[in-house]
PDB file of C-alpha atoms in Angstrom:
ATOM      1  CA  UNK A   1     -30.763 -24.264   7.137  1.00 43.00           C
ATOM      2  CA  UNK A   2     -27.107 -22.932   7.613  1.00 44.00           C
ATOM      3  CA  UNK A   3     -24.638 -21.624   9.822  1.00 47.00           C
ATOM      4  CA  UNK A   4     -24.552 -17.933  10.024  1.00 50.00           C
ATOM      5  CA  UNK A   5     -21.302 -16.152   9.013  1.00 50.00           C
ATOM      6  CA  UNK A   6     -18.557 -15.952  11.942  1.00 52.00           C
ATOM      7  CA  UNK A   7     -18.052 -12.614  13.028  1.00 53.00           C
ATOM      8  CA  UNK A   8     -14.774 -11.091  12.933  1.00 56.00           C
ATOM      9  CA  UNK A   9     -12.438 -11.993  15.305  1.00 50.00           C
ATOM     10  CA  UNK A  10     -14.331 -14.581  16.817  1.00 49.00           C
ATOM     11  CA  UNK A  11     -12.783 -18.206  16.775  1.00 45.00           C
ATOM     12  CA  UNK A  12     -13.508 -20.452  14.482  1.00 50.00           C
ATOM     13  CA  UNK A  13     -12.624 -24.644  14.287  1.00 50.00           C
ATOM     14  CA  UNK A  14      -9.992 -24.674  11.151  1.00 47.00           C
ATOM     15  CA  UNK A  15     -10.265 -27.567   9.099  1.00 42.00           C
ATOM     16  CA  UNK A  16      -8.581 -30.926  10.015  1.00 45.00           C
ATOM     17  CA  UNK A  17      -4.877 -31.187   9.039  1.00 44.00           C
ATOM     18  CA  UNK A  18      -6.092 -34.918   7.524  1.00 45.00           C
ATOM     19  CA  UNK A  19      -8.674 -33.854   5.142  1.00 61.00           C
ATOM     20  CA  UNK A  20      -6.738 -31.436   3.160  1.00 64.00           C
ATOM     21  CA  UNK A  21      -8.743 -28.854   1.413  1.00 68.00           C
ATOM     22  CA  UNK A  22      -8.937 -29.216  -2.539  1.00 72.00           C
ATOM     23  CA  UNK A  23      -8.414 -25.482  -3.596  1.00 79.00           C
ATOM     24  CA  UNK A  24      -7.823 -24.841  -7.451  1.00 83.00           C
ATOM     25  CA  UNK A  25      -4.965 -23.282  -8.582  1.00 87.00           C
ATOM     26  CA  UNK A  26      -7.000 -21.216 -11.310  1.00 89.00           C
ATOM     27  CA  UNK A  27     -10.290 -19.783 -11.388  1.00 93.00           C
ATOM     28  CA  UNK A  28     -12.758 -22.737 -12.078  1.00 94.00           C
ATOM     29  CA  UNK A  29     -14.269 -23.122 -14.837  1.00 93.00           C
ATOM     30  CA  UNK A  30     -17.632 -21.923 -13.902  1.00 94.00           C
ATOM     31  CA  UNK A  31     -16.420 -19.276 -12.353  1.00 95.00           C
ATOM     32  CA  UNK A  32     -15.134 -18.304 -15.346  1.00 94.00           C
ATOM     33  CA  UNK A  33     -18.491 -18.720 -17.072  1.00 92.00           C
ATOM     34  CA  UNK A  34     -20.238 -16.294 -14.104  1.00 93.00           C
ATOM     35  CA  UNK A  35     -17.400 -13.344 -15.121  1.00 94.00           C
ATOM     36  CA  UNK A  36     -17.784 -13.825 -19.180  1.00 92.00           C
ATOM     37  CA  UNK A  37     -21.380 -13.436 -18.577  1.00 91.00           C
ATOM     38  CA  UNK A  38     -21.002 -10.392 -16.111  1.00 92.00           C
ATOM     39  CA  UNK A  39     -17.754  -9.069 -17.013  1.00 93.00           C
ATOM     40  CA  UNK A  40     -18.232  -5.362 -15.645  1.00 93.00           C
ATOM     41  CA  UNK A  41     -18.780  -7.482 -11.865  1.00 95.00           C
ATOM     42  CA  UNK A  42     -15.650  -9.778 -13.058  1.00 95.00           C
ATOM     43  CA  UNK A  43     -13.309  -8.792  -9.715  1.00 96.00           C
ATOM     44  CA  UNK A  44     -16.185  -9.216  -7.556  1.00 97.00           C
ATOM     45  CA  UNK A  45     -17.707 -12.822  -8.771  1.00 97.00           C
ATOM     46  CA  UNK A  46     -13.439 -13.761  -8.525  1.00 97.00           C
ATOM     47  CA  UNK A  47     -13.071 -12.071  -5.258  1.00 98.00           C
ATOM     48  CA  UNK A  48     -16.926 -13.950  -3.845  1.00 97.00           C
ATOM     49  CA  UNK A  49     -15.363 -16.803  -5.392  1.00 97.00           C
ATOM     50  CA  UNK A  50     -11.763 -16.717  -3.715  1.00 97.00           C
ATOM     51  CA  UNK A  51     -13.333 -16.582  -0.072  1.00 97.00           C
ATOM     52  CA  UNK A  52     -15.300 -19.302  -0.776  1.00 96.00           C
ATOM     53  CA  UNK A  53     -13.344 -22.096  -2.563  1.00 96.00           C
ATOM     54  CA  UNK A  54      -9.105 -20.212  -1.317  1.00 97.00           C
ATOM     55  CA  UNK A  55     -10.451 -18.997   2.267  1.00 97.00           C
ATOM     56  CA  UNK A  56     -10.618 -23.014   4.118  1.00 97.00           C
ATOM     57  CA  UNK A  57      -7.041 -23.670   1.944  1.00 96.00           C
ATOM     58  CA  UNK A  58      -5.288 -20.445   3.871  1.00 97.00           C
ATOM     59  CA  UNK A  59      -6.686 -21.711   7.582  1.00 97.00           C
ATOM     60  CA  UNK A  60      -5.852 -25.053   7.047  1.00 97.00           C
ATOM     61  CA  UNK A  61      -2.101 -23.552   6.469  1.00 96.00           C
ATOM     62  CA  UNK A  62      -2.058 -21.541   9.159  1.00 97.00           C
ATOM     63  CA  UNK A  63      -3.383 -24.561  11.089  1.00 96.00           C
ATOM     64  CA  UNK A  64      -0.998 -26.921  10.083  1.00 96.00           C
ATOM     65  CA  UNK A  65       2.412 -24.206  10.341  1.00 96.00           C
ATOM     66  CA  UNK A  66       0.979 -23.453  14.151  1.00 95.00           C
ATOM     67  CA  UNK A  67       0.940 -26.859  14.934  1.00 96.00           C
ATOM     68  CA  UNK A  68       4.120 -27.805  13.622  1.00 95.00           C
ATOM     69  CA  UNK A  69       5.485 -24.892  14.928  1.00 94.00           C
ATOM     70  CA  UNK A  70       3.953 -23.411  18.256  1.00 94.00           C
ATOM     71  CA  UNK A  71       6.046 -20.404  18.144  1.00 94.00           C
ATOM     72  CA  UNK A  72       6.187 -19.275  14.811  1.00 94.00           C
ATOM     73  CA  UNK A  73       5.845 -15.287  14.626  1.00 96.00           C
ATOM     74  CA  UNK A  74       3.057 -14.457  12.356  1.00 96.00           C
ATOM     75  CA  UNK A  75       5.445 -12.029  10.888  1.00 96.00           C
ATOM     76  CA  UNK A  76       7.657 -15.567   9.537  1.00 97.00           C
ATOM     77  CA  UNK A  77       4.112 -17.101   8.170  1.00 97.00           C
ATOM     78  CA  UNK A  78       3.601 -14.239   6.312  1.00 97.00           C
ATOM     79  CA  UNK A  79       6.950 -13.609   4.998  1.00 97.00           C
ATOM     80  CA  UNK A  80       6.464 -17.587   3.784  1.00 96.00           C
ATOM     81  CA  UNK A  81       2.950 -17.249   2.479  1.00 96.00           C
ATOM     82  CA  UNK A  82       4.223 -13.855   0.547  1.00 95.00           C
ATOM     83  CA  UNK A  83       7.613 -15.756  -0.772  1.00 94.00           C
ATOM     84  CA  UNK A  84       5.146 -18.823  -1.964  1.00 94.00           C
ATOM     85  CA  UNK A  85       2.511 -16.611  -3.702  1.00 93.00           C
ATOM     86  CA  UNK A  86       4.833 -14.239  -5.709  1.00 91.00           C
ATOM     87  CA  UNK A  87       6.739 -16.999  -6.829  1.00 88.00           C
ATOM     88  CA  UNK A  88       3.595 -18.747  -8.175  1.00 86.00           C
ATOM     89  CA  UNK A  89       2.535 -15.458  -9.758  1.00 83.00           C
ATOM     90  CA  UNK A  90       5.948 -14.630 -11.650  1.00 79.00           C
ATOM     91  CA  UNK A  91       6.056 -18.869 -13.339  1.00 75.00           C
ATOM     92  CA  UNK A  92       2.538 -18.079 -13.952  1.00 66.00           C
ATOM     93  CA  UNK A  93       3.221 -15.075 -16.561  1.00 55.00           C
ATOM     94  CA  UNK A  94       2.218 -15.970 -20.100  1.00 51.00           C
ATOM     95  CA  UNK A  95       1.873 -20.415 -19.587  1.00 54.00           C
ATOM     96  CA  UNK A  96      -1.510 -20.232 -20.823  1.00 53.00           C
ATOM     97  CA  UNK A  97      -0.185 -21.756 -24.295  1.00 52.00           C
ATOM     98  CA  UNK A  98      -3.409 -19.468 -25.359  1.00 56.00           C
ATOM     99  CA  UNK A  99      -2.372 -16.394 -27.796  1.00 58.00           C
ATOM    100  CA  UNK A 100      -3.979 -13.340 -28.405  1.00 65.00           C
ATOM    101  CA  UNK A 101      -6.032 -11.405 -26.362  1.00 69.00           C
ATOM    102  CA  UNK A 102      -8.083 -15.203 -25.107  1.00 75.00           C
ATOM    103  CA  UNK A 103      -4.656 -16.094 -24.046  1.00 74.00           C
ATOM    104  CA  UNK A 104      -3.963 -12.477 -22.559  1.00 75.00           C
ATOM    105  CA  UNK A 105      -7.548 -12.903 -20.270  1.00 81.00           C
ATOM    106  CA  UNK A 106      -6.238 -16.567 -19.351  1.00 83.00           C
ATOM    107  CA  UNK A 107      -2.892 -15.631 -17.985  1.00 81.00           C
ATOM    108  CA  UNK A 108      -4.239 -12.103 -15.958  1.00 83.00           C
ATOM    109  CA  UNK A 109      -7.560 -13.693 -14.160  1.00 88.00           C
ATOM    110  CA  UNK A 110      -5.122 -16.710 -13.131  1.00 88.00           C
ATOM    111  CA  UNK A 111      -2.293 -13.820 -11.868  1.00 88.00           C
ATOM    112  CA  UNK A 112      -5.514 -12.391  -9.665  1.00 92.00           C
ATOM    113  CA  UNK A 113      -6.806 -15.699  -8.296  1.00 94.00           C
ATOM    114  CA  UNK A 114      -2.950 -16.580  -7.108  1.00 93.00           C
ATOM    115  CA  UNK A 115      -3.091 -12.810  -5.592  1.00 94.00           C
ATOM    116  CA  UNK A 116      -5.847 -13.290  -3.990  1.00 97.00           C
ATOM    117  CA  UNK A 117      -4.566 -16.414  -2.677  1.00 96.00           C
ATOM    118  CA  UNK A 118      -1.590 -14.892  -1.351  1.00 97.00           C
ATOM    119  CA  UNK A 119      -4.017 -12.514   0.798  1.00 98.00           C
ATOM    120  CA  UNK A 120      -5.996 -14.879   2.546  1.00 98.00           C
ATOM    121  CA  UNK A 121      -2.815 -16.338   3.607  1.00 98.00           C
ATOM    122  CA  UNK A 122      -1.178 -13.607   4.668  1.00 98.00           C
ATOM    123  CA  UNK A 123      -4.109 -12.878   6.823  1.00 97.00           C
ATOM    124  CA  UNK A 124      -4.383 -16.284   7.998  1.00 97.00           C
ATOM    125  CA  UNK A 125      -0.530 -16.000   8.558  1.00 97.00           C
ATOM    126  CA  UNK A 126      -1.981 -12.945  11.177  1.00 96.00           C
ATOM    127  CA  UNK A 127      -5.055 -14.932  13.037  1.00 95.00           C
ATOM    128  CA  UNK A 128      -7.474 -12.943  10.532  1.00 96.00           C
ATOM    129  CA  UNK A 129     -10.402 -15.545   9.443  1.00 96.00           C
ATOM    130  CA  UNK A 130      -9.652 -15.894   5.886  1.00 97.00           C
ATOM    131  CA  UNK A 131     -13.102 -17.697   5.281  1.00 97.00           C
ATOM    132  CA  UNK A 132     -15.099 -14.228   6.512  1.00 96.00           C
ATOM    133  CA  UNK A 133     -17.096 -12.769   4.028  1.00 95.00           C
ATOM    134  CA  UNK A 134     -15.579  -9.987   5.287  1.00 96.00           C
ATOM    135  CA  UNK A 135     -11.869 -10.863   3.143  1.00 97.00           C
ATOM    136  CA  UNK A 136     -13.683 -10.285  -0.088  1.00 97.00           C
ATOM    137  CA  UNK A 137     -14.420  -6.561   0.675  1.00 97.00           C
ATOM    138  CA  UNK A 138     -10.740  -6.515   1.924  1.00 97.00           C
ATOM    139  CA  UNK A 139      -9.148  -8.003  -1.503  1.00 97.00           C
ATOM    140  CA  UNK A 140     -11.142  -5.626  -3.659  1.00 97.00           C
ATOM    141  CA  UNK A 141      -9.670  -2.457  -1.756  1.00 96.00           C
ATOM    142  CA  UNK A 142      -6.239  -3.864  -1.513  1.00 96.00           C
ATOM    143  CA  UNK A 143      -5.900  -4.646  -5.289  1.00 93.00           C
ATOM    144  CA  UNK A 144      -7.591  -1.298  -5.803  1.00 92.00           C
ATOM    145  CA  UNK A 145     -10.640  -2.063  -7.280  1.00 94.00           C
ATOM    146  CA  UNK A 146     -12.575   0.130  -5.306  1.00 95.00           C
ATOM    147  CA  UNK A 147     -10.684   2.821  -3.326  1.00 94.00           C
ATOM    148  CA  UNK A 148     -12.909   2.551  -0.031  1.00 94.00           C
ATOM    149  CA  UNK A 149     -15.025  -0.312   1.334  1.00 94.00           C
ATOM    150  CA  UNK A 150     -17.973   1.145   1.211  1.00 95.00           C
ATOM    151  CA  UNK A 151     -17.792   0.613  -2.380  1.00 96.00           C
ATOM    152  CA  UNK A 152     -16.665  -2.548  -2.339  1.00 96.00           C
ATOM    153  CA  UNK A 153     -19.329  -3.796  -0.222  1.00 95.00           C
ATOM    154  CA  UNK A 154     -21.625  -2.039  -2.293  1.00 95.00           C
ATOM    155  CA  UNK A 155     -20.150  -3.383  -5.483  1.00 95.00           C
ATOM    156  CA  UNK A 156     -20.228  -7.225  -4.259  1.00 95.00           C
ATOM    157  CA  UNK A 157     -23.818  -7.172  -3.101  1.00 95.00           C
ATOM    158  CA  UNK A 158     -24.404  -6.644  -6.684  1.00 94.00           C
ATOM    159  CA  UNK A 159     -22.028  -9.031  -7.619  1.00 93.00           C
ATOM    160  CA  UNK A 160     -23.761 -11.094  -5.611  1.00 92.00           C
ATOM    161  CA  UNK A 161     -27.259 -10.104  -6.390  1.00 91.00           C
ATOM    162  CA  UNK A 162     -26.896 -10.584 -10.028  1.00 87.00           C
ATOM    163  CA  UNK A 163     -25.239 -14.317  -9.664  1.00 84.00           C
ATOM    164  CA  UNK A 164     -28.369 -15.664  -7.642  1.00 80.00           C
ATOM    165  CA  UNK A 165     -30.243 -14.281 -10.997  1.00 73.00           C
ATOM    166  CA  UNK A 166     -28.223 -16.121 -13.122  1.00 61.00           C
ATOM    167  CA  UNK A 167     -28.547 -19.324 -11.198  1.00 57.00           C
ATOM    168  CA  UNK A 168     -32.122 -18.827 -11.318  1.00 50.00           C
ATOM    169  CA  UNK A 169     -32.173 -17.619 -14.801  1.00 50.00           C
ATOM    170  CA  UNK A 170     -29.861 -18.183 -16.662  1.00 52.00           C
ATOM    171  CA  UNK A 171     -27.883 -16.053 -19.042  1.00 55.00           C
ATOM    172  CA  UNK A 172     -29.908 -12.943 -20.008  1.00 47.00           C
ATOM    173  CA  UNK A 173     -28.619 -13.001 -23.668  1.00 51.00           C
ATOM    174  CA  UNK A 174     -25.556 -13.679 -25.933  1.00 53.00           C
ATOM    175  CA  UNK A 175     -23.192 -10.957 -26.491  1.00 59.00           C
ATOM    176  CA  UNK A 176     -20.529 -10.351 -29.199  1.00 61.00           C
ATOM    177  CA  UNK A 177     -17.414 -12.448 -27.737  1.00 65.00           C
ATOM    178  CA  UNK A 178     -14.802 -10.423 -28.719  1.00 73.00           C
ATOM    179  CA  UNK A 179     -16.062  -7.343 -26.883  1.00 80.00           C
ATOM    180  CA  UNK A 180     -17.116  -9.381 -23.532  1.00 85.00           C
ATOM    181  CA  UNK A 181     -13.301 -10.849 -24.027  1.00 84.00           C
ATOM    182  CA  UNK A 182     -12.076  -6.944 -23.928  1.00 81.00           C
ATOM    183  CA  UNK A 183     -14.280  -5.943 -21.516  1.00 85.00           C
ATOM    184  CA  UNK A 184     -13.139  -8.575 -18.877  1.00 88.00           C
ATOM    185  CA  UNK A 185      -9.488  -8.401 -19.564  1.00 83.00           C
ATOM    186  CA  UNK A 186      -9.288  -4.935 -18.482  1.00 82.00           C
ATOM    187  CA  UNK A 187     -11.784  -5.431 -15.434  1.00 87.00           C
ATOM    188  CA  UNK A 188      -9.081  -8.459 -14.372  1.00 86.00           C
ATOM    189  CA  UNK A 189      -6.001  -6.714 -15.508  1.00 83.00           C
ATOM    190  CA  UNK A 190      -7.213  -4.159 -13.069  1.00 84.00           C
ATOM    191  CA  UNK A 191      -7.369  -6.330 -10.231  1.00 89.00           C
ATOM    192  CA  UNK A 192      -4.542  -7.829 -10.629  1.00 86.00           C
ATOM    193  CA  UNK A 193      -2.785  -4.794 -11.314  1.00 82.00           C
ATOM    194  CA  UNK A 194      -0.891  -5.468 -14.713  1.00 68.00           C
ATOM    195  CA  UNK A 195      -1.880  -2.879 -17.741  1.00 56.00           C
ATOM    196  CA  UNK A 196      -4.276  -4.886 -20.021  1.00 46.00           C
ATOM    197  CA  UNK A 197      -1.939  -3.265 -23.191  1.00 47.00           C
ATOM    198  CA  UNK A 198       0.802  -4.776 -20.946  1.00 55.00           C
ATOM    199  CA  UNK A 199      -0.353  -8.311 -21.112  1.00 51.00           C
ATOM    200  CA  UNK A 200      -1.849  -8.120 -24.416  1.00 49.00           C
ATOM    201  CA  UNK A 201       1.592  -6.917 -25.797  1.00 47.00           C
ATOM    202  CA  UNK A 202       3.209 -10.057 -24.050  1.00 52.00           C
ATOM    203  CA  UNK A 203       1.089 -12.700 -25.239  1.00 51.00           C
ATOM    204  CA  UNK A 204       1.470 -11.404 -29.251  1.00 46.00           C
ATOM    205  CA  UNK A 205       4.832 -10.089 -29.469  1.00 44.00           C
ATOM    206  CA  UNK A 206       7.545 -13.747 -29.324  1.00 47.00           C
ATOM    207  CA  UNK A 207       9.681 -13.873 -27.193  1.00 44.00           C
ATOM    208  CA  UNK A 208       8.275 -10.970 -25.096  1.00 41.00           C
ATOM    209  CA  UNK A 209       5.339 -13.047 -23.048  1.00 47.00           C
ATOM    210  CA  UNK A 210       8.299 -14.447 -20.352  1.00 44.00           C
ATOM    211  CA  UNK A 211      10.334 -11.451 -19.597  1.00 39.00           C
ATOM    212  CA  UNK A 212       7.058  -8.398 -19.277  1.00 44.00           C
ATOM    213  CA  UNK A 213       4.866 -11.182 -17.948  1.00 52.00           C
ATOM    214  CA  UNK A 214       7.421 -12.512 -15.243  1.00 55.00           C
ATOM    215  CA  UNK A 215       8.198  -8.921 -14.507  1.00 53.00           C
ATOM    216  CA  UNK A 216       4.835  -7.735 -13.982  1.00 62.00           C
ATOM    217  CA  UNK A 217       3.391 -10.600 -12.296  1.00 73.00           C
ATOM    218  CA  UNK A 218       5.993 -10.706  -9.422  1.00 80.00           C
ATOM    219  CA  UNK A 219       6.280  -6.858  -9.054  1.00 82.00           C
ATOM    220  CA  UNK A 220       2.220  -5.891  -9.157  1.00 84.00           C
ATOM    221  CA  UNK A 221       2.202  -9.580  -6.440  1.00 90.00           C
ATOM    222  CA  UNK A 222       4.926  -7.992  -4.562  1.00 92.00           C
ATOM    223  CA  UNK A 223       3.044  -4.385  -3.823  1.00 92.00           C
ATOM    224  CA  UNK A 224      -0.087  -6.294  -2.794  1.00 94.00           C
ATOM    225  CA  UNK A 225       1.815  -8.510  -0.541  1.00 96.00           C
ATOM    226  CA  UNK A 226       2.929  -5.324   1.205  1.00 96.00           C
ATOM    227  CA  UNK A 227      -0.205  -4.059   1.539  1.00 96.00           C
ATOM    228  CA  UNK A 228      -2.056  -7.182   2.943  1.00 97.00           C
ATOM    229  CA  UNK A 229       0.882  -7.291   5.074  1.00 97.00           C
ATOM    230  CA  UNK A 230       0.081  -3.688   6.870  1.00 96.00           C
ATOM    231  CA  UNK A 231      -3.745  -4.152   6.995  1.00 95.00           C
ATOM    232  CA  UNK A 232      -3.485  -7.441   8.458  1.00 96.00           C
ATOM    233  CA  UNK A 233      -0.294  -7.102  11.207  1.00 93.00           C
ATOM    234  CA  UNK A 234      -2.032  -5.588  14.037  1.00 86.00           C
ATOM    235  CA  UNK A 235      -4.688  -8.510  14.002  1.00 82.00           C
ATOM    236  CA  UNK A 236      -8.613  -9.101  13.723  1.00 84.00           C
ATOM    237  CA  UNK A 237      -9.266  -7.078  16.590  1.00 79.00           C
ATOM    238  CA  UNK A 238      -7.911  -3.746  14.478  1.00 73.00           C
ATOM    239  CA  UNK A 239      -9.675  -4.394  11.475  1.00 81.00           C
ATOM    240  CA  UNK A 240     -11.692  -1.293  10.698  1.00 69.00           C
ATOM    241  CA  UNK A 241     -15.058  -2.044  11.381  1.00 57.00           C
ATOM    242  CA  UNK A 242     -17.307  -3.593   7.883  1.00 49.00           C
ATOM    243  CA  UNK A 243     -20.539  -3.689   7.892  1.00 43.00           C
ATOM    244  CA  UNK A 244     -22.704  -6.120   6.392  1.00 40.00           C
ATOM    245  CA  UNK A 245     -24.372  -5.181   2.921  1.00 36.00           C
TER     246      UNK A 245
END
């Protein structure tokens, strides 16, 4: 039997700083497999896994920062998180070392994952629980995969159901890898705020990867940081009510 999910804004004990949370710097292999098998819902799978894997890290980070500096304003913590992950996004441009379409897909996937870390850390900076299931909905709306929370919640419910079905029954059947990779790349590029064509160009044209990849990653992530701060600045009590699916 598992404990019920916390109510958003409800007090939950943060992880103990003595036991650092292990949060992967890039999407784990199991997530890549899930997204490859179900590319249509790749952003939803990434959002669900990000809250599971990265939410505890963000909660611990905020708890440690406040323990070390009890009087630090939430705005300063949000600034710190934004600078940290905008830098990560800038440095992640074209670092996979893989050429062509596979490299482009890896790059936008890593960027979307880094941006999810940013959003969850900004939420924690403002006292919003980054481990709460509603953060997956926030991610999809903030990253403009869905325009409204209601459609994001419905898509997350579908993705969660497909995840459970995949775990029970395995893959439904093989599809042409090139077509799957293209669809996966487009969906992840949409989530990361980067046009897939730009990412593919950056991987194929020599010398373009560093310049274009760095600019695109940094610009998209800065814009996302501004949207996340606008959403979470008022704190958990003022977030829009989000019904469970």
